Amino acid sequence: MRADRLLTLLLLLQNRGRMTAPQLAAELEVSVRTVYRDVEALGASGVPVRTERGPQGGFRLVEGYRTRLTGLTDAEAGSLVLAGLPGPAGELGLGAVLASAQLKVEAALPDGLAEQARRVRERFHLDAPAWFRDADPVPHLAVVARAVWERRVLRTRYARWRGEVRREVRPLGLVLKGGIWYLIALADDAVRTYRVSRFQEVEETGEEFTRPAGFDLAAYWTESSRRLEAALRQDTARLRLSPRGRKLLPMQFGAAGARAVAEAGPPEADGWVEVELPVESEAVATGDLLRLGVDAEVLGPPGLRRAVAEAVTVLADRYANDRKFPRNSQPGTC
């Protein structure tokens, strides 16, 4: 372990230039005292490390020195697919491995390409989870990921909408979608998708399995997503939207809302437009469309228009009754 840490320290100095002891300690997740001992060990092994004192001081390598001891381990090579996703890599237990792999790759690049890689890292950052939503707790993710990697059967207890189910699954791959982890696995001779946060229990059986020949994780996910979207979008709503509603629709309904606005006809004299929007079941669509407030009117289908009208009537009656809260008071005050 210390040999790996010494190599990482060396690569940090080579790739980033002068670094202070606290900076190195934070990167290596060790104490400042350990950093000083490691720097001494590097010097004793012949690495020309210079110590510069003062407010602008720190450690640096002698100008022109470069190491080529940058061979990637199997784990580091495998972790590179998560480059740019330090959060998910950490959830998979690969955070330190990925950091080490990136340092080695950067150290192996010619000076010009290494500088380009540093500029990209400084200017672009990918944050997978969506706004205003906490990430799913995934306490079993590391075990699931290890089973995917090692082709090991898992014995699981999974919480479905219709109740819990116990199954042995053969993990084929993991997908991160909008900050949510999904497991793709063989179960009962069928490929199924599981939301990792809904696993209540996960137990390694030690049994190894053979992956289906030719299984393509990316192709499966694309087709599965297409089928799910087609199944969810059961109907088409006809809406009138105010100018503000046209801005809200893509925000509330994503790509489907953006397409609906783009395909809308010319605006009326008051600026309102008619659009057609794919929606889910009537109950789900009612709640979704109410989020547009006064900036949308449902024209059809008739059942959906009635459902929205009934919901609005209930809300109007509820808020018309202000006896609980006098005009100048607010709920929760006294």
Short mmCIF file of C-alpha atoms in Angstrom, two decimals:
data_model
loop_
_atom_site.label_atom_id
_atom_site.label_comp_id
_atom_site.label_asym_id
_atom_site.label_seq_id
_atom_site.Cartn_x
_atom_site.Cartn_y
_atom_site.Cartn_z
CA MET A 1 0.00 0.00 0.00
CA ARG A 2 2.82 2.42 0.83
CA ALA A 3 4.49 1.75 -2.53
CA ASP A 4 1.23 2.70 -4.30
CA ARG A 5 0.99 5.87 -2.21
CA LEU A 6 4.59 6.86 -2.98
CA LEU A 7 3.95 6.45 -6.69
CA THR A 8 0.77 8.53 -6.41
CA LEU A 9 2.68 11.25 -4.55
CA LEU A 10 5.35 11.25 -7.23
CA LEU A 11 2.75 11.53 -10.01
CA LEU A 12 0.96 14.36 -8.20
CA LEU A 13 4.17 16.38 -8.07
CA GLN A 14 4.96 15.53 -11.69
CA ASN A 15 1.51 16.43 -13.02
CA ARG A 16 0.64 19.43 -10.86
CA GLY A 17 3.97 20.98 -9.97
CA ARG A 18 4.56 22.52 -6.56
CA MET A 19 2.17 21.28 -3.85
CA THR A 20 2.07 21.93 -0.12
CA ALA A 21 2.07 19.21 2.52
CA PRO A 22 -1.62 19.87 3.44
CA GLN A 23 -2.60 19.65 -0.24
CA LEU A 24 -0.79 16.34 -0.65
CA ALA A 25 -2.27 15.03 2.61
CA ALA A 26 -5.78 15.83 1.37
CA GLU A 27 -5.16 14.11 -1.99
CA LEU A 28 -3.60 11.02 -0.40
CA GLU A 29 -6.01 10.93 2.56
CA VAL A 30 -3.16 10.73 5.07
CA SER A 31 -1.73 13.03 7.75
CA VAL A 32 0.73 15.85 7.03
CA ARG A 33 3.32 13.95 9.09
CA THR A 34 2.92 10.95 6.77
CA VAL A 35 3.47 13.21 3.75
CA TYR A 36 6.79 14.40 5.17
CA ARG A 37 7.87 10.79 5.80
CA ASP A 38 6.87 9.80 2.26
CA VAL A 39 8.75 12.74 0.74
CA GLU A 40 11.85 11.66 2.66
CA ALA A 41 11.39 8.11 1.36
CA LEU A 42 11.18 9.37 -2.24
CA GLY A 43 14.36 11.37 -1.77
CA ALA A 44 16.15 8.38 -0.27
CA SER A 45 15.17 6.30 -3.32
CA GLY A 46 16.79 8.78 -5.69
CA VAL A 47 13.77 10.93 -6.72
CA PRO A 48 14.91 14.60 -6.81
CA VAL A 49 12.28 16.26 -4.62
CA ARG A 50 12.96 19.86 -3.59
CA THR A 51 11.49 21.43 -0.44
CA GLU A 52 10.75 25.16 -0.65
CA ARG A 53 9.93 26.94 2.58
CA GLY A 54 7.81 30.02 3.21
CA PRO A 55 4.19 31.03 2.45
CA GLN A 56 4.60 30.11 -1.24
CA GLY A 57 6.64 27.00 -0.52
CA GLY A 58 5.95 23.32 -0.79
CA PHE A 59 7.40 20.30 -2.56
CA ARG A 60 8.33 20.04 -6.23
CA LEU A 61 10.41 17.87 -8.52
CA VAL A 62 13.63 19.14 -10.03
CA GLU A 63 12.93 20.79 -13.38
CA GLY A 64 12.91 18.28 -16.22
CA TYR A 65 12.55 15.15 -14.09
CA ARG A 66 9.84 12.74 -15.21
CA THR A 67 9.07 9.16 -14.23
CA ARG A 68 7.74 6.54 -16.62
CA LEU A 69 6.63 4.13 -13.89
CA THR A 70 3.00 4.60 -14.90
CA GLY A 71 1.72 1.10 -15.66
CA LEU A 72 -2.00 0.73 -14.98
CA THR A 73 -3.31 -2.10 -12.82
CA ASP A 74 -6.33 -4.08 -14.01
CA ALA A 75 -8.60 -2.22 -11.57
CA GLU A 76 -7.26 1.18 -12.65
CA ALA A 77 -7.72 0.38 -16.34
CA GLY A 78 -11.30 -0.73 -15.70
CA SER A 79 -12.08 2.40 -13.71
CA LEU A 80 -11.20 4.76 -16.57
CA VAL A 81 -14.67 4.35 -18.08
CA LEU A 82 -15.87 6.46 -15.12
CA ALA A 83 -13.46 9.31 -15.81
CA GLY A 84 -15.37 12.53 -15.23
CA LEU A 85 -17.76 10.86 -12.80
CA PRO A 86 -15.93 10.96 -9.46
CA GLY A 87 -19.17 10.75 -7.46
CA PRO A 88 -20.46 7.54 -9.07
CA ALA A 89 -16.94 6.09 -9.06
CA GLY A 90 -16.83 6.67 -5.32
CA GLU A 91 -20.21 4.98 -4.86
CA LEU A 92 -18.82 1.95 -6.66
CA GLY A 93 -15.80 1.90 -4.37
CA LEU A 94 -13.48 2.99 -7.18
CA GLY A 95 -12.78 6.59 -6.19
CA ALA A 96 -9.14 6.13 -5.15
CA VAL A 97 -8.49 3.67 -7.98
CA LEU A 98 -9.85 6.12 -10.56
CA ALA A 99 -7.80 9.00 -9.18
CA SER A 100 -4.66 6.87 -9.38
CA ALA A 101 -5.46 5.77 -12.95
CA GLN A 102 -6.04 9.34 -14.11
CA LEU A 103 -2.73 10.45 -12.63
CA LYS A 104 -0.90 7.64 -14.43
CA VAL A 105 -2.54 8.37 -17.76
CA GLU A 106 -1.77 12.07 -17.45
CA ALA A 107 1.84 11.33 -16.51
CA ALA A 108 2.25 9.14 -19.59
CA LEU A 109 1.04 11.85 -21.98
CA PRO A 110 3.44 14.11 -23.88
CA ASP A 111 3.68 17.60 -22.40
CA GLY A 112 1.30 19.20 -24.91
CA LEU A 113 -1.42 16.59 -24.53
CA ALA A 114 -1.04 16.55 -20.75
CA GLU A 115 -1.61 20.31 -20.64
CA GLN A 116 -4.68 19.91 -22.89
CA ALA A 117 -6.06 17.24 -20.54
CA ARG A 118 -5.55 19.54 -17.56
CA ARG A 119 -7.38 22.39 -19.33
CA VAL A 120 -10.34 20.12 -20.11
CA ARG A 121 -10.53 18.98 -16.48
CA GLU A 122 -10.41 22.59 -15.29
CA ARG A 123 -13.17 23.75 -17.65
CA PHE A 124 -15.69 20.88 -17.84
CA HIS A 125 -17.42 18.96 -15.07
CA LEU A 126 -20.23 16.41 -15.32
CA ASP A 127 -22.72 16.28 -12.43
CA ALA A 128 -25.07 13.36 -13.09
CA PRO A 129 -27.85 13.76 -10.47
CA ALA A 130 -30.83 16.00 -11.17
CA TRP A 131 -31.51 19.24 -9.28
CA PHE A 132 -33.69 19.34 -6.17
CA ARG A 133 -33.62 15.59 -5.62
CA ASP A 134 -31.52 13.72 -3.13
CA ALA A 135 -29.62 10.76 -4.51
CA ASP A 136 -31.04 7.32 -3.77
CA PRO A 137 -29.41 5.57 -0.81
CA VAL A 138 -27.57 2.59 -2.31
CA PRO A 139 -26.01 0.65 0.59
CA HIS A 140 -25.74 -2.53 -1.53
CA LEU A 141 -24.17 -0.91 -4.60
CA ALA A 142 -20.60 -2.01 -3.90
CA VAL A 143 -21.67 -5.65 -3.46
CA VAL A 144 -23.78 -5.51 -6.63
CA ALA A 145 -20.92 -3.93 -8.59
CA ARG A 146 -18.48 -6.62 -7.44
CA ALA A 147 -20.93 -9.31 -8.52
CA VAL A 148 -21.26 -7.65 -11.94
CA TRP A 149 -17.49 -7.59 -12.32
CA GLU A 150 -16.88 -11.14 -11.08
CA ARG A 151 -19.98 -12.73 -12.69
CA ARG A 152 -21.34 -13.94 -9.32
CA VAL A 153 -24.94 -14.93 -8.58
CA LEU A 154 -26.71 -12.80 -5.97
CA ARG A 155 -29.52 -13.81 -3.65
CA THR A 156 -31.75 -10.75 -3.19
CA ARG A 157 -34.86 -9.36 -1.54
CA TYR A 158 -36.36 -6.61 -3.68
CA ALA A 159 -39.17 -4.12 -2.95
CA ARG A 160 -41.59 -3.85 -5.88
CA TRP A 161 -44.72 -1.70 -6.02
CA ARG A 162 -46.82 -4.85 -5.55
CA GLY A 163 -44.76 -6.15 -2.63
CA GLU A 164 -41.41 -7.75 -1.97
CA VAL A 165 -39.92 -10.58 -3.99
CA ARG A 166 -36.95 -12.87 -3.34
CA ARG A 167 -34.87 -13.88 -6.36
CA GLU A 168 -31.49 -15.16 -7.38
CA VAL A 169 -30.16 -12.82 -10.05
CA ARG A 170 -27.20 -12.97 -12.42
CA PRO A 171 -25.89 -9.39 -12.70
CA LEU A 172 -25.04 -8.30 -16.24
CA GLY A 173 -24.40 -4.58 -15.84
CA LEU A 174 -25.07 -1.30 -14.02
CA VAL A 175 -26.59 1.85 -15.53
CA LEU A 176 -26.55 5.34 -13.98
CA LYS A 177 -29.55 7.33 -15.24
CA GLY A 178 -30.29 10.81 -13.87
CA GLY A 179 -28.37 10.05 -10.69
CA ILE A 180 -30.20 6.74 -10.11
CA TRP A 181 -28.44 3.37 -10.30
CA TYR A 182 -30.12 0.45 -12.11
CA LEU A 183 -29.00 -3.18 -12.23
CA ILE A 184 -29.56 -5.19 -15.40
CA ALA A 185 -29.68 -8.88 -14.47
CA LEU A 186 -30.86 -12.30 -15.57
CA ALA A 187 -33.65 -13.63 -13.35
CA ASP A 188 -36.02 -16.52 -14.13
CA ASP A 189 -34.47 -16.80 -17.63
CA ALA A 190 -35.37 -13.20 -18.50
CA VAL A 191 -33.31 -10.00 -18.54
CA ARG A 192 -34.83 -7.57 -16.03
CA THR A 193 -34.10 -4.06 -14.73
CA TYR A 194 -33.86 -3.36 -11.00
CA ARG A 195 -33.52 -0.04 -9.18
CA VAL A 196 -30.55 -0.64 -6.88
CA SER A 197 -31.95 1.45 -4.02
CA ARG A 198 -34.91 -0.94 -3.74
CA PHE A 199 -32.78 -3.94 -2.84
CA GLN A 200 -33.57 -4.70 0.80
CA GLU A 201 -31.07 -7.56 1.07
CA VAL A 202 -28.20 -8.66 -1.16
CA GLU A 203 -26.18 -11.80 -0.44
CA GLU A 204 -23.28 -13.19 -2.43
CA THR A 205 -23.72 -16.89 -3.14
CA GLY A 206 -20.20 -17.52 -4.44
CA GLU A 207 -21.66 -19.20 -7.54
CA GLU A 208 -20.20 -18.05 -10.85
CA PHE A 209 -22.33 -17.79 -14.00
CA THR A 210 -21.68 -17.41 -17.72
CA ARG A 211 -22.79 -14.18 -19.36
CA PRO A 212 -25.14 -14.58 -22.36
CA ALA A 213 -23.14 -14.54 -25.56
CA GLY A 214 -23.45 -11.25 -27.40
CA PHE A 215 -25.33 -9.38 -24.66
CA ASP A 216 -24.97 -5.62 -25.34
CA LEU A 217 -25.70 -3.54 -22.24
CA ALA A 218 -26.02 -0.22 -24.08
CA ALA A 219 -28.32 -1.66 -26.74
CA TYR A 220 -30.50 -3.35 -24.11
CA TRP A 221 -30.84 -0.12 -22.13
CA THR A 222 -31.74 1.93 -25.20
CA GLU A 223 -34.45 -0.51 -26.28
CA SER A 224 -35.74 -0.95 -22.73
CA SER A 225 -35.99 2.82 -22.26
CA ARG A 226 -37.86 3.15 -25.55
CA ARG A 227 -40.37 0.46 -24.55
CA LEU A 228 -40.88 2.02 -21.12
CA GLU A 229 -41.53 5.46 -22.58
CA ALA A 230 -43.97 4.01 -25.11
CA ALA A 231 -45.81 2.13 -22.35
CA LEU A 232 -46.01 5.20 -20.11
CA ARG A 233 -47.18 7.62 -22.80
CA GLN A 234 -50.67 6.19 -23.11
CA ASP A 235 -52.50 9.22 -24.49
CA THR A 236 -52.08 12.64 -26.06
CA ALA A 237 -53.33 15.78 -24.35
CA ARG A 238 -54.40 18.86 -26.31
CA LEU A 239 -53.46 22.03 -24.45
CA ARG A 240 -53.67 25.80 -24.81
CA LEU A 241 -50.58 27.48 -23.40
CA SER A 242 -49.88 31.09 -22.48
CA PRO A 243 -46.52 32.59 -23.46
CA ARG A 244 -45.27 31.70 -19.97
CA GLY A 245 -46.77 28.21 -20.30
CA ARG A 246 -44.71 27.64 -23.45
CA LYS A 247 -41.57 28.24 -21.37
CA LEU A 248 -42.81 26.05 -18.52
CA LEU A 249 -43.72 23.01 -20.63
CA PRO A 250 -40.14 21.92 -21.50
CA MET A 251 -39.12 22.50 -17.88
CA GLN A 252 -41.92 20.27 -16.56
CA PHE A 253 -42.05 17.62 -19.30
CA GLY A 254 -38.50 17.53 -20.65
CA ALA A 255 -37.93 16.48 -24.26
CA ALA A 256 -41.63 15.69 -24.82
CA GLY A 257 -42.57 19.21 -23.73
CA ALA A 258 -39.88 20.77 -25.90
CA ARG A 259 -41.11 18.81 -28.96
CA ALA A 260 -44.70 19.85 -28.27
CA VAL A 261 -43.74 23.53 -28.18
CA ALA A 262 -41.56 23.24 -31.29
CA GLU A 263 -44.43 21.62 -33.24
CA ALA A 264 -47.09 24.09 -32.05
CA GLY A 265 -49.09 26.10 -34.53
CA PRO A 266 -48.97 29.88 -34.85
CA PRO A 267 -49.93 31.83 -31.69
CA GLU A 268 -53.40 33.35 -31.34
CA ALA A 269 -53.97 37.07 -30.99
CA ASP A 270 -53.45 36.87 -27.22
CA GLY A 271 -50.22 34.91 -27.60
CA TRP A 272 -51.66 31.54 -26.56
CA VAL A 273 -50.91 28.46 -28.68
CA GLU A 274 -52.33 24.96 -28.99
CA VAL A 275 -50.00 21.98 -28.54
CA GLU A 276 -50.27 18.20 -28.40
CA LEU A 277 -48.40 16.53 -25.54
CA PRO A 278 -47.92 12.77 -24.95
CA VAL A 279 -49.02 11.99 -21.37
CA GLU A 280 -49.23 9.06 -19.01
CA SER A 281 -52.41 7.67 -17.47
CA GLU A 282 -55.26 10.09 -16.72
CA ALA A 283 -54.51 10.14 -12.99
CA VAL A 284 -50.80 10.87 -13.51
CA ALA A 285 -51.44 13.39 -16.29
CA THR A 286 -53.90 15.30 -14.11
CA GLY A 287 -51.29 15.91 -11.42
CA ASP A 288 -48.61 16.73 -13.96
CA LEU A 289 -50.72 19.25 -15.85
CA LEU A 290 -51.86 21.01 -12.68
CA ARG A 291 -48.24 22.03 -12.19
CA LEU A 292 -48.65 24.39 -15.16
CA GLY A 293 -51.22 26.35 -13.13
CA VAL A 294 -53.12 29.15 -14.85
CA ASP A 295 -50.77 29.09 -17.86
CA ALA A 296 -52.40 26.03 -19.43
CA GLU A 297 -55.90 24.90 -20.40
CA VAL A 298 -56.66 21.26 -21.15
CA LEU A 299 -58.78 21.00 -24.30
CA GLY A 300 -58.89 17.21 -24.54
CA PRO A 301 -59.38 14.34 -24.31
CA PRO A 302 -62.72 15.01 -22.59
CA GLY A 303 -61.98 12.65 -19.70
CA LEU A 304 -58.70 14.39 -18.90
CA ARG A 305 -60.32 17.83 -19.14
CA ARG A 306 -63.04 16.73 -16.69
CA ALA A 307 -60.46 15.26 -14.30
CA VAL A 308 -58.45 18.50 -14.26
CA ALA A 309 -61.61 20.58 -13.86
CA GLU A 310 -62.73 18.44 -10.89
CA ALA A 311 -59.31 18.78 -9.24
CA VAL A 312 -59.37 22.56 -9.73
CA THR A 313 -62.88 22.74 -8.26
CA VAL A 314 -61.80 20.84 -5.16
CA LEU A 315 -58.80 23.13 -4.74
CA ALA A 316 -60.91 26.26 -5.24
CA ASP A 317 -63.42 25.12 -2.60
CA ARG A 318 -60.63 24.27 -0.19
CA TYR A 319 -58.91 27.63 -0.49
CA ALA A 320 -62.17 29.60 -0.57
CA ASN A 321 -62.82 28.42 3.01
CA ASP A 322 -60.56 30.73 5.01
CA ARG A 323 -62.27 30.31 8.37
CA LYS A 324 -59.31 28.36 9.74
CA PHE A 325 -56.87 31.15 8.92
CA PRO A 326 -58.02 34.76 9.47
CA ARG A 327 -57.11 37.22 6.74
CA ASN A 328 -53.99 38.58 8.45
CA SER A 329 -52.63 35.31 9.85
CA GLN A 330 -50.72 32.37 8.43
CA PRO A 331 -50.85 28.64 9.21
CA GLY A 332 -48.61 27.78 12.10
CA THR A 333 -48.70 31.27 13.70
CA CYS A 334 -50.39 32.19 16.95
#
